[in-house]
Coordinates of C-alpha atoms and ligand atoms in Angstrom, one line a residue:
X1 CA 30.1 -49.4 -13.0
X2 CA 27.8 -46.5 -12.0
X3 CA 24.4 -46.3 -13.8
X4 CA 24.1 -43.4 -16.2
X5 CA 21.8 -40.6 -14.9
X6 CA 18.4 -40.2 -16.7
X7 CA 18.0 -37.1 -19.0
X8 CA 16.0 -35.6 -16.2
X9 CA 14.4 -36.9 -13.1
X10 CA 11.0 -35.5 -13.6
X11 CA 9.6 -34.6 -17.0
X12 CA 6.4 -33.1 -18.3
X13 CA 5.3 -33.2 -22.0
X14 CA 2.2 -31.4 -23.3
X15 CA 0.2 -32.8 -26.2
X16 CA 1.5 -36.3 -25.6
X17 CA -1.4 -38.4 -26.8
X18 CA -0.1 -38.6 -30.4
X19 CA 2.6 -37.6 -32.8
X20 CA 5.9 -36.2 -31.5
X21 CA 4.6 -35.9 -27.9
X22 CA 3.6 -39.6 -27.6
X23 CA 6.9 -40.7 -29.0
X24 CA 8.8 -38.4 -26.6
X25 CA 7.0 -40.1 -23.7
X26 CA 7.6 -43.6 -25.2
X27 CA 11.3 -43.1 -25.8
X28 CA 11.8 -41.5 -22.4
X29 CA 10.3 -44.4 -20.5
X30 CA 11.8 -47.1 -22.7
X31 CA 15.3 -45.6 -22.3
X32 CA 17.8 -47.7 -20.1
X33 CA 17.7 -44.8 -17.6
X34 CA 14.1 -43.6 -17.5
X35 CA 13.0 -40.6 -15.5
X36 CA 11.3 -41.2 -12.2
X37 CA 8.1 -39.5 -13.5
X38 CA 7.0 -38.7 -17.0
X39 CA 3.9 -36.5 -16.7
X40 CA 2.3 -37.3 -20.0
X41 CA -0.4 -34.7 -20.5
X42 CA -3.1 -34.2 -23.0
X43 CA -6.4 -32.4 -23.2
X44 CA -8.7 -35.5 -23.6
X45 CA -7.4 -38.5 -21.7
X46 CA -10.5 -40.6 -22.0
X47 CA -11.4 -40.0 -25.6
X48 CA -10.3 -42.3 -28.5
X49 CA -7.2 -40.1 -29.1
X50 CA -6.0 -40.9 -25.5
X51 CA -5.9 -44.7 -26.1
X52 CA -2.2 -45.1 -27.1
X53 CA -1.2 -43.1 -24.1
X54 CA -3.4 -45.1 -21.8
X55 CA -1.7 -48.3 -23.1
X56 CA 1.8 -46.8 -22.5
X57 CA 0.8 -45.8 -19.0
X58 CA -0.4 -49.3 -18.3
X59 CA 2.9 -50.7 -19.4
X60 CA 5.4 -48.3 -17.8
X61 CA 5.1 -47.1 -14.2
X62 CA 6.9 -43.8 -14.6
X63 CA 4.2 -42.6 -17.0
X64 CA 1.7 -40.4 -15.1
X65 CA -1.3 -39.3 -17.0
X66 CA -2.5 -35.8 -16.4
X67 CA -5.3 -33.8 -18.1
X68 CA -3.9 -30.5 -19.5
X69 CA -5.5 -28.3 -22.1
X70 CA -2.8 -25.7 -22.7
X71 CA -5.3 -23.0 -23.6
X72 CA -7.4 -23.4 -20.5
X73 CA -5.9 -21.7 -17.4
X74 CA -8.2 -23.8 -15.1
X75 CA -6.9 -27.0 -16.7
X76 CA -3.3 -25.9 -16.4
X77 CA -3.7 -24.9 -12.8
X78 CA -5.4 -28.2 -11.9
X79 CA -2.5 -30.1 -13.7
X80 CA 0.1 -28.1 -11.6
X81 CA -1.7 -29.2 -8.4
X82 CA -1.8 -32.9 -9.5
X83 CA 1.9 -32.9 -10.6
X84 CA 2.9 -31.1 -7.4
X85 CA 1.2 -33.8 -5.3
X86 CA 2.8 -36.6 -7.2
X87 CA 6.2 -35.0 -7.0
X88 CA 5.9 -35.0 -3.2
X89 CA 8.1 -32.0 -2.4
X90 CA 10.5 -32.4 -5.4
X91 CA 10.7 -30.1 -8.4
X92 CA 10.0 -30.5 -12.1
X93 CA 13.2 -30.7 -14.1
X94 CA 12.1 -30.7 -17.7
X95 CA 9.0 -29.1 -19.2
X96 CA 8.5 -29.8 -23.0
X97 CA 6.0 -27.5 -24.6
X98 CA 5.1 -29.8 -27.5
X99 CA 1.3 -29.2 -28.0
X100 CA 0.6 -27.2 -31.1
X101 CA -1.8 -26.8 -34.0
X102 CA -1.1 -26.2 -37.7
X103 CA -2.8 -23.9 -40.1
X104 CA -2.4 -23.7 -43.8
X105 CA -4.0 -20.2 -44.0
X106 CA -2.4 -18.0 -46.6
X107 CA -2.8 -14.2 -47.0
X108 CA -5.9 -14.8 -49.1
X109 CA -7.6 -17.4 -46.8
X110 CA -6.6 -16.2 -43.3
X111 CA -9.6 -15.5 -41.1
X112 CA -9.5 -13.6 -37.7
X113 CA -11.0 -16.4 -35.6
X114 CA -8.7 -19.1 -37.0
X115 CA -5.6 -16.8 -36.6
X116 CA -6.4 -16.1 -33.0
X117 CA -7.0 -19.7 -32.3
X118 CA -3.6 -20.8 -33.7
X119 CA -1.9 -18.0 -31.7
X120 CA -3.7 -19.0 -28.5
X121 CA -2.6 -22.6 -28.8
X122 CA 1.0 -22.1 -30.1
X123 CA 2.0 -19.0 -28.1
X124 CA -0.4 -18.2 -25.2
X125 CA -0.5 -21.9 -24.3
X126 CA 3.2 -22.3 -23.7
X127 CA 3.5 -19.0 -21.9
X128 CA 0.6 -20.0 -19.6
X129 CA 2.0 -23.5 -19.0
X130 CA 5.5 -22.1 -18.1
X131 CA 4.0 -19.3 -15.9
X132 CA 2.0 -21.9 -13.8
X133 CA 4.8 -24.5 -13.6
X134 CA 7.5 -22.0 -12.8
X135 CA 7.5 -22.6 -9.0
X136 CA 8.1 -26.3 -9.6
X137 CA 10.9 -25.6 -12.2
X138 CA 12.5 -23.1 -9.7
X139 CA 12.3 -25.8 -7.0
X140 CA 14.1 -28.3 -9.3
X141 CA 16.8 -25.7 -10.1
X142 CA 17.4 -25.0 -6.4
X143 CA 17.5 -28.6 -5.3
X144 CA 20.1 -29.4 -8.0
X145 CA 22.5 -27.4 -6.0
X146 CA 25.0 -27.0 -8.9
X147 CA 26.1 -24.3 -11.2
X148 CA 25.4 -24.3 -15.0
X149 CA 22.2 -25.1 -16.9
X150 CA 21.0 -28.4 -18.2
X151 CA 17.9 -30.5 -18.8
X152 CA 18.7 -32.6 -15.8
X153 CA 18.7 -29.5 -13.6
X154 CA 15.7 -27.4 -14.8
X155 CA 14.7 -26.7 -18.4
X156 CA 11.9 -25.5 -20.7
X157 CA 11.9 -26.8 -24.3
X158 CA 9.6 -25.2 -26.8
X159 CA 8.9 -27.3 -29.8
X160 CA 9.0 -24.7 -32.6
X161 CA 9.4 -24.9 -36.3
X162 CA 11.9 -23.9 -39.0
X163 CA 9.1 -22.0 -40.7
X164 CA 9.0 -19.7 -37.6
X165 CA 12.5 -18.5 -38.6
X166 CA 12.1 -15.0 -40.2
X167 CA 15.3 -15.7 -42.2
X168 CA 14.4 -19.2 -43.4
X169 CA 10.6 -19.1 -43.8
X170 CA 10.7 -17.3 -47.1
X171 CA 13.2 -19.7 -48.5
X172 CA 11.3 -22.8 -47.5
X173 CA 7.7 -21.9 -48.3
X174 CA 6.3 -20.7 -51.6
X175 CA 3.0 -19.6 -50.0
X176 CA 3.6 -18.7 -46.3
X177 CA 1.1 -20.1 -43.8
X178 CA 0.6 -16.8 -42.1
X179 CA -0.9 -17.9 -38.8
X180 CA 1.3 -20.9 -38.2
X181 CA 4.6 -19.2 -39.2
X182 CA 3.8 -16.1 -37.2
X183 CA 2.8 -18.2 -34.2
X184 CA 6.1 -20.1 -34.2
X185 CA 8.1 -16.9 -34.8
X186 CA 6.3 -15.5 -31.7
X187 CA 7.2 -18.8 -29.8
X188 CA 10.8 -18.2 -30.7
X189 CA 10.6 -14.7 -29.3
X190 CA 9.1 -16.1 -26.1
X191 CA 11.9 -18.6 -25.9
X192 CA 14.6 -15.9 -26.2
X193 CA 12.9 -13.8 -23.5
X194 CA 12.4 -16.7 -21.1
X195 CA 16.0 -17.8 -21.6
X196 CA 17.2 -14.4 -20.6
X197 CA 14.8 -13.9 -17.7
X198 CA 15.2 -17.4 -16.2
X199 CA 18.9 -18.1 -16.6
X200 CA 19.8 -16.6 -13.2
X201 CA 17.1 -18.8 -11.6
X202 CA 19.0 -21.8 -13.1
X203 CA 16.5 -22.6 -15.8
X204 CA 17.5 -23.3 -19.4
X205 CA 15.2 -22.5 -22.2
X206 CA 15.7 -23.6 -25.8
X207 CA 13.6 -23.8 -29.0
X208 CA 13.8 -27.0 -31.1
X209 CA 12.7 -27.7 -34.6
X210 CA 11.7 -31.4 -34.8
X211 CA 12.3 -31.7 -38.6
X212 CA 9.4 -32.4 -41.1
X213 CA 7.9 -35.4 -39.4
X214 CA 5.4 -38.1 -40.4
X215 CA 2.6 -37.3 -37.9
X216 CA -1.0 -36.1 -38.3
X217 CA 0.4 -32.6 -38.7
X218 CA 3.4 -33.4 -40.8
X219 CA 1.5 -35.9 -43.0
X220 CA 2.7 -39.0 -44.7
X221 CA 4.7 -36.8 -47.2
X222 CA 7.2 -35.9 -44.5
X223 CA 10.6 -37.5 -44.9
X224 CA 11.3 -38.1 -41.2
X225 CA 9.8 -40.8 -39.0
X226 CA 8.7 -39.8 -35.6
X227 CA 11.1 -42.3 -34.0
X228 CA 14.1 -40.8 -35.8
X229 CA 13.0 -37.2 -35.0
X230 CA 12.5 -37.9 -31.3
X231 CA 15.7 -39.9 -30.9
X232 CA 17.5 -36.8 -32.3
X233 CA 15.6 -34.4 -30.1
X234 CA 16.4 -36.4 -27.0
X235 CA 20.1 -36.5 -27.9
X236 CA 20.1 -32.8 -28.4
X237 CA 18.4 -32.2 -25.1
X238 CA 21.1 -34.3 -23.3
X239 CA 23.7 -32.0 -24.8
X240 CA 22.2 -28.7 -23.8
X241 CA 24.1 -26.4 -21.4
X242 CA 24.6 -22.8 -20.4
X243 CA 26.0 -22.2 -23.9
X244 CA 22.8 -23.4 -25.6
X245 CA 20.2 -21.6 -23.6
X246 CA 18.2 -19.1 -25.7
X247 CA 19.1 -20.7 -29.0
X248 CA 17.2 -22.3 -31.8
X249 CA 18.3 -25.8 -32.8
X250 CA 17.0 -28.5 -35.0
X251 CA 16.5 -32.2 -34.1
X252 CA 20.1 -32.9 -35.1
X253 CA 21.5 -30.1 -33.0
X254 CA 22.2 -27.8 -35.9
X255 CA 21.9 -24.1 -35.0
X256 CA 19.0 -22.2 -36.8
X257 CA 18.7 -18.5 -37.4
X258 CA 15.8 -16.8 -35.5
Ligands
NAP1 N1 5.2 -32.8 -37.7 C1 6.0 -31.9 -38.2 O1 6.5 -32.0 -39.3 C2 6.3 -30.7 -37.3 C3 7.3 -29.8 -37.9 C4 7.7 -28.6 -37.2 C5 7.1 -28.4 -35.9 N2 6.2 -29.3 -35.4 C6 5.7 -29.0 -34.0 O2 5.8 -30.2 -33.2 C7 4.8 -30.2 -32.2 C8 4.1 -31.6 -32.3 O3 3.6 -31.7 -33.6 P1 3.0 -33.1 -34.2 O4 3.5 -33.3 -35.5 O5 3.2 -34.2 -33.2 O6 1.5 -32.7 -34.3 P2 0.1 -33.6 -34.1 O7 0.4 -35.0 -34.5 O8 -0.9 -32.8 -34.8 O9 -0.1 -33.5 -32.5 C9 -0.4 -32.3 -31.9 C10 -0.6 -32.5 -30.4 O10 -0.8 -31.3 -29.8 C11 -2.0 -31.4 -29.0 N3 -2.7 -30.2 -28.7 C12 -3.2 -29.3 -29.6 N4 -3.8 -28.3 -29.0 C13 -3.7 -28.6 -27.6 C14 -4.1 -27.9 -26.5 N5 -4.8 -26.8 -26.5 N6 -3.8 -28.5 -25.3 C15 -3.1 -29.6 -25.2 N7 -2.7 -30.3 -26.3 C16 -3.0 -29.8 -27.5 C17 -2.8 -32.4 -29.7 O11 -3.8 -33.0 -28.9 P3 -5.3 -33.5 -29.5 O12 -5.1 -34.9 -29.9 O13 -6.2 -33.4 -28.3 O14 -5.6 -32.6 -30.7 C18 -1.8 -33.4 -30.1 O15 -1.4 -34.3 -29.0 C19 3.9 -29.0 -32.6 O16 4.2 -27.9 -31.7 C20 4.2 -28.7 -34.0 O17 3.9 -27.4 -34.4 C21 5.8 -30.4 -36.1

């Protein structure tokens, strides 16, 4: 019997030292058909927060640790160089923009500096990362030599949030978190634009809401374990196609309004 193909041959995850990012790397490399490379990136590899990722890399050879601070252009460009060298002429199939920061700021408490910082991480970061990795994504799309769109060919996944939905936000939150909600709404817009712009280059682009997840960001109050959320996300990613580029889905594959 032929072995099943991996979700994608070469994958990169931002913010992969803890929470959803770390679990994405773990489940990808522990799958029966792991990718050839999982570029597990984070901004501080050597600090205490990088320990779990270091342990994962020591155990699984597809894990390649790469320093990447999504808001630093120099750091992103250095990461591109390193990934390109390790890919040795191949393209990057799947880029998961997972890194993000939360903010509880309400209309009363929002401060300019904090608002700009959230926007820089959650919106400017993913745009910058895509812009710099685009040649490697285009290379993957070209080398796939097949029609259609999929995560195994070339794809960008933006980890967004339901509270970034203009329709749903007011129904979910009593006191909107202005910076966080607006940043994820902007990331959704970025996803729509990228999907439209990159589909002819063979690159899929989809926004995913991971659910309310027990992580540092989601807190212990969240109903969903990180294992369960990530298992769902990876199932959804495997199902994406031309029909689901430029859409907003949750971790179970349910369609969400922008
Ligand atoms: N948890 C939830 O309930 C929930 C719900 C909806 C959406 N989300 C989204 O899911 C994603 C992951 O969330 P999470 O719950 O796993 O959060 P988390 O536990 O707080 O982890 C956030 C990750 O993002 C990284 N990060 C932040 N700024 C970065 C930067 N400039 N460059 C690189 N990495 C950076 C953090 O790295 P450091 O360790 O260096 O800080 C950390 O690895 C986020 O985009 C979040 O908005 C989460």
